[in-house]
Structures are given as C-alpha cells and as structure tokens.
C-alpha cells in the first residue's frame, strides 16, 4: 500500500505532510511516515496548530511549565509551543535533509497572517522566526500577497528559505517566481551560497473549483442559460483548478530554461518548486484523490493532510499527469474566460478570503492558548463572566465577530484612529504602554517612597482634581495606611468647610503635599496649592515650605515652573499622550502610591496579568477588556446605558474612578454611558430596562445580600457582568481592563473616547463668574423662584416656565414634586451637591436617591461639586438627555481667603455651581436648584423630608 505514495517520489514529486501535532513527534509516527511512505517535508498553518493545541490537553503540561517561569502574552506562549514542535519536526527530517544535501526535508512555519498586507512587519517576523527556530531545514511561510512579494525578495536575498503560500493566480505565481530569482541574485552578489537557499511556491487548487463550480451551478440553476450554454458550463466543473495549475507549471518550465536561471543554476541554485496545496477534494462527487492524481510531475511538491494521504495510499495512481493535455488546460481557461466565469476575480477574492480564513484560524488558535493560560493562572488573573440576555446577545455576538474580522486588538495597540472617529485619537494612547510600567521609573518611585518614609511624615495630602485625584483616591481608600508611611489624604474640593476640615486634621510641618495637575493650570489645584503653601510657610517660615511639596504635571506646564520657582522637593513628569482619566498607572497615580508606601513594582507585576490578557495579539473573544467594552457599547446602543456598579466594601472606592472613566470618555454627542455608583442595592423590581449591572466582588468577603441580589437581577433578565478579585492587590488589573473596555465601547458607540468637549464649557462659565467677582467684589445677583424658611428655589427661565405650569400652590414639596414628575422610563435622577463631601451629607443624599429610585424605577446618581465637574459632569451635559437634575447648594459655615486672589473659596464654589447650572440649561437639561441657606445640615434634612412628602 505504501508503494503508491513512494511512486509519487519516483515520478519526481515530493510528498509533504500537511499536519503537525506533538504526539506524532513523541510516538514516532512522523519518523515512520518518512521511512515507510517517503514523506519528505511537513507544513503547518494556524488551522493545524489550532486543532493541535486547542483540541485537547496534549499541550497543557507544556503551557504550565512555560508559565512557571513567568507569565507571558498569548503570542509568545503560542510561539514557544509552535517553535518547539517545528524544531522537533525539523530534527526528525534532518537526516533526510543532510542525505539529500538540502534538496528536501523541510518543515514550514507561517508568519502571522495578520501581517499579510504589511511588507516590513512580514520581513521582521520572518527574520525573527528564522533565528528562533535555528534550523537550516526550516522554511518560513509568507503569503504571496502584493505586500508579500517584496518581503519574499528581501528574505530570499538574506538566505532565508521561503515557502510562499496562498497563491491562486498564474500572474501571482509569476510575481513570486521573479521575487525568488531576484532574491537569489541579491544573495549571490553579496557572496552568499545560493545552493543552500531553497523555496517553494504554494499553489492552492481545490478552492478554485469550489468557487467556479458554485458560479456554474448558480447560473445553470437560475434558468437563464440555454441548454447548450448550460452543457458548456457543466463540462467545466472540477476542471478549472487543474488547468490553472498545469498552465502555472508550464511557466515554471519556461523559467528554468532561461539564461537568467541557468546562470543561477550554474552557481548551485535549486529552482523554486511549485507546491500543490488544498489538494483534498471538497466536492463529494469528485474522487477524493482527484487533485493529487492530476498534478503529478517532476520537481513539484504535494502537501497532503493525513486524510488525503491515507486515501492515496489506499487507491491512488501515480503517473506524470502534470504535463499531459496542456493544450486542453489552456482551452479550459479560455472557455472559462469566454463564458464569463471571471477566474481572475475569483482568484483575487480567494487571496482575500484565504488571508481572512487564516487570520480567523489564528484568532481561534490564540484564543485557545489564552483560555489555557487563564486556566493555569487561576485567580492571578481576575476572571470575568458576561451574562447577557437574549435582547443583547445577538448584537454582542455580531459586534465581537466584527471586532475579530477587523482586528480591533491590533488596531487599538497600533493607534489606528479609524477605530473611532479618525480624528486625533492616536495622540492619546500612552496609557497602553503605561499598563506595563512604561510611563514611570519604578526605581525613582521606590527611592522616593523610601525618602518619604524616612522623613517621618504623618500625612501625604494630594491636591488635585479629576484624573489627578480619583485614581490615588481609589488606592488610598482600598489599601489604607501602610505601616511606617504617611496616610494619603485627598482634597479635590473648593468647599471651605471641607478644606478647613482637612487642614484641622493635619500637622503642616509633618505633611507632604502633592500638587497634581496635568495641564498645570487647572483652577482647583492652583488655588489649593496657594492656600496650603501659605499654611506651611506660616508653620515653617519663608523659604522652607517648598521642601514639603512635590508636583506631578506634564512637562513644560505652568505648575512645573511654579514648582521650580518655589523649590519643590520633586517634580514627577506626566505623559502628554495620556489623558487624565487614563493616568492612574502613570506618575499621577504611582507617585502618590509610592508616597503612601505601596510597592509600585509589585503593582505592575500584578497589573501585567491583565495587560497581557488584553494585549495586541489577544483576539477579541479572549480579551477581557474588548469583550467588556463590546458589552458596554451594545448595551448603550440598546438603551441599557446606566452602568450600575455593585462592589464589595473592600474595593468600593473604585466606583468613583470608574465614574469618571465611563462618563467623561463616552458621554458626548448625545450618546454614552451613565455610571451609577454607590446606589443602594435593591430588588429586581426596583430597576427599569435601562440598566447594565457590574458586580465587582472581592473574594473572602461575606456578602450574601449582594450575591443574592445579583443572582436575582440575572434571573430577571438584566445584563450582568461579574468580575472577581482574589485580593485587594489585584485591583490594579481593573484599571487596565476598564481602560481597554471604555476605549472599545467608544468604538462601538461611535465617539472619540479621549476628548471631553463639555468639561471646558463649565470652566469657561466659572472663569467668567470669578473674573466678575474679582472685578466687582460680588457675584451677579440672583432672584429665587420660591423661598421658605431659609431654603430657596432657582431655575433658568425655560425650566421655571415648564415647572410653574404644574404648581398650583407654591411650596418646596410642590416644586420638587413637579420637577421629579418629569422622570420617565430610561431617565435618571441626578443630585448635584455643592456641599462638603462627608459621611453625614452622603447619608442623606443616599436616602433621597433610594426614595427616587424605588418610586420612579429610575437610576440615580450623586455628585459632589466641583469634584464631579471633572468627571461625570461631561456625560450630564454632553451625553443622552435623560437626566433630571437637582442641584443643591448652601453657604459654608465660614469662608476662606485664597492667597494672591481677590476671591474666596466659597465664592469659587458658588461660581462653579452657577456655571454648571448655566451650561446644563444651555444643553436643554431638566434642572432645578435648591439652596439650603446657612444651616446646611438642617436644610438637607428638610430637603429629604420634602422629597418624601412630594412623592407621597
């Protein structure tokens, strides 16, 4: 039986096995095929490796062994497996290769199909694989695309053996044959030994007939052809691919007869053999060895999968068929053209489809490796489960398929702005490298932390806003004080009461002050710095205060200049390519982390598990960040745009950071996600159909109430994302997961996730009001719509007119009732409090939001101003017009002057509230303002009671 395969060799055709699995190396099967069947080479491709690695547990022990030496990304993990197999196969073939003096005995490894249209990247990867495998009988597979042709010429010119793959058209073959010869000439001119450089040109066969036959059948079945035309068409079934290959072989024979080739042959060069691929019959009506039997000829290769090899071994017939009936082959191609079957268009499309098919197989392969990697890592990688109801699942699946086909992982990491709006998004992707520590110097931060500990500071007080403060705030609330290091406090408010409370809690002589601002000109950090610099000067004396201050700011900013002028102890540079809300893994988050005593290196080691899981080579289905981002995006498009965060107590602080990331990144152009943080957990009946729930669960915490509530939400048909953290330390993984997710959600929604067009609007209004106050000494007058017992009601003219029509007898309850009655399905209630952010005020506002949620079945949010202006304020103004806002203001117990300014903190906060209200009104938002007067505590309590009465 084996004589039939051996007969192919006697006819001059080499049989290569189109299959590789570790077991055929380990059990001797490959060696047996070489010995008994005369197999002279082996090819691999992504589909083959996907079946081998993903189809069982044969590679699991190798994966575990590799990961014991340190985690790695999926591409590196895959290559470690593939290269080991390729090396093993090459070693099995090496005696044959040596005996034939390089004429055969080759094993092929394919460059990434993702690079099929990128010449330079193909060259770079082929060189790398050649070095990594380090076997003379390796052939690197390169697709014969337009971009592949110059790569082939370059690589052959460097003495690298090349297996050209994905050839369908004769013209494409002629291009790669020319590239091969030109490469040999280059190598020879450089003094290389052309006798050791070999190549094959892989011509795919049966796929051509599959397409042509399909066109024939469609035309015949359509009834538009005459009987004679139909007979002509039917006579071509199963013949075009073979004719195409025979004509290609004639060109090969002509090529090796040219003086140009004879000069190379005289120097020892071997011709680039034609290799027949895809020789298994796809149509069951055809003999299973049709394409093998029809294409046998000298100096060719047939690469067969085991099934085809078994079939030919059983009943194949070997004869030199390739050079027979060449005239008929040319006639068949002429008929194909005459009958309008469009062979050229078919072969062009087959190249495109072939690249896509191999890319899809590569996705599956890397996905299988990613799944096995995650299994081995266990809880070192925070697991994620998506529970999507039937209403979202089809859109999610369709978008994930699109993300795979369009290569979203690679495009994101390559900085392709067309993933979003095609604007300047590429300028803002520095956070991708920051995930691996690329935006910080860990040694400098470690030394800084050691110096701060040695200095004996009691506190480190960060003065910042938005992205400069929210990330460090998460770290401070999650990890708490570290022994031997200062307690990290945050001040991101202009409330005089809050500033006074912080000032009273610290000893300025034993406090490190961290002034954090990307632009270096943001109002709040500037005036807070002025205030506390004066406080320290008073405590330590002029000239000493600077030693207690450090700055985190972008290079060249106003703050950098101030820091140098005032003798700051340190200035940590930001990365201009990282926006504030994406900056937690840069110096904006890590300098405060080091100051409070966290191990920055360990944080990046932990974050690295997620960075690698979401890396450029992780296919969308295996990337936690992309999967989450797609879920968020399709939920937003389906009206489930209220991302409701349910977090364990030990990690609940992350909600404030996520609020900014989600809202400021996506809430614009009337679209986006509205994050809902710290809303009390309710029963499934408390929620409308506009929610997506995220459960961030810290293992080891007993939380049956939350767990039960989440199960009930799933059972009620709500979409739920479950994310588990093995420890607080793994929280840093969530920073990167969510940054990826929000960037991807922006692509799904169709917005730029890196700008914040409506944040600046409030700043402009505030600046105008503060300038007016500094010029005149007082704010422009306001006239309340209603006053009672120290509480006043304000609104812009449009909202005032709309509400007054619903109020028969003016009262606080009537105004509140009319305002909240505007809440409908899909809306959310927003409580925007320009008050001191403390536990007492938070408790009252939480009670109000619970009441509103349960009554109207709407989402509720709470923001303390001006903190939320640099966070969720973007979505409130620029996102969906579904918010019904109650702004809450009050007079501080005492005001505080700002050194060097004619305005006080209380006036700044009031200006910020008024500016915010004006912009909300300009955006057509439904709003009302309640001023609580001088006794904020009593006024807030009265407000809560009035809401209760208004809702009945």
mmCIF file of C-alpha atoms in Angstrom, residues 124 276 521 627 703 766 785 834 838 910 912:
data_model
loop_
_atom_site.group_PDB
_atom_site.id
_atom_site.type_symbol
_atom_site.label_atom_id
_atom_site.label_comp_id
_atom_site.label_asym_id
_atom_site.label_seq_id
_atom_site.Cartn_x
_atom_site.Cartn_y
_atom_site.Cartn_z
ATOM 1 C CA UNK A 124 10.797 41.408 10.575
ATOM 2 C CA UNK A 276 0.242 21.978 -4.615
ATOM 3 C CA UNK A 521 -3.236 75.489 35.111
ATOM 4 C CA UNK A 627 -15.357 41.677 25.496
ATOM 5 C CA UNK A 703 -21.728 39.375 51.110
ATOM 6 C CA UNK A 766 -16.855 79.606 36.071
ATOM 7 C CA UNK A 785 -38.441 81.452 42.300
ATOM 8 C CA UNK A 834 -22.070 71.723 46.015
ATOM 9 C CA UNK A 838 -18.691 63.988 54.168
ATOM 10 C CA UNK A 910 -20.696 79.251 44.206
ATOM 11 C CA UNK A 912 -18.790 76.734 39.844
#
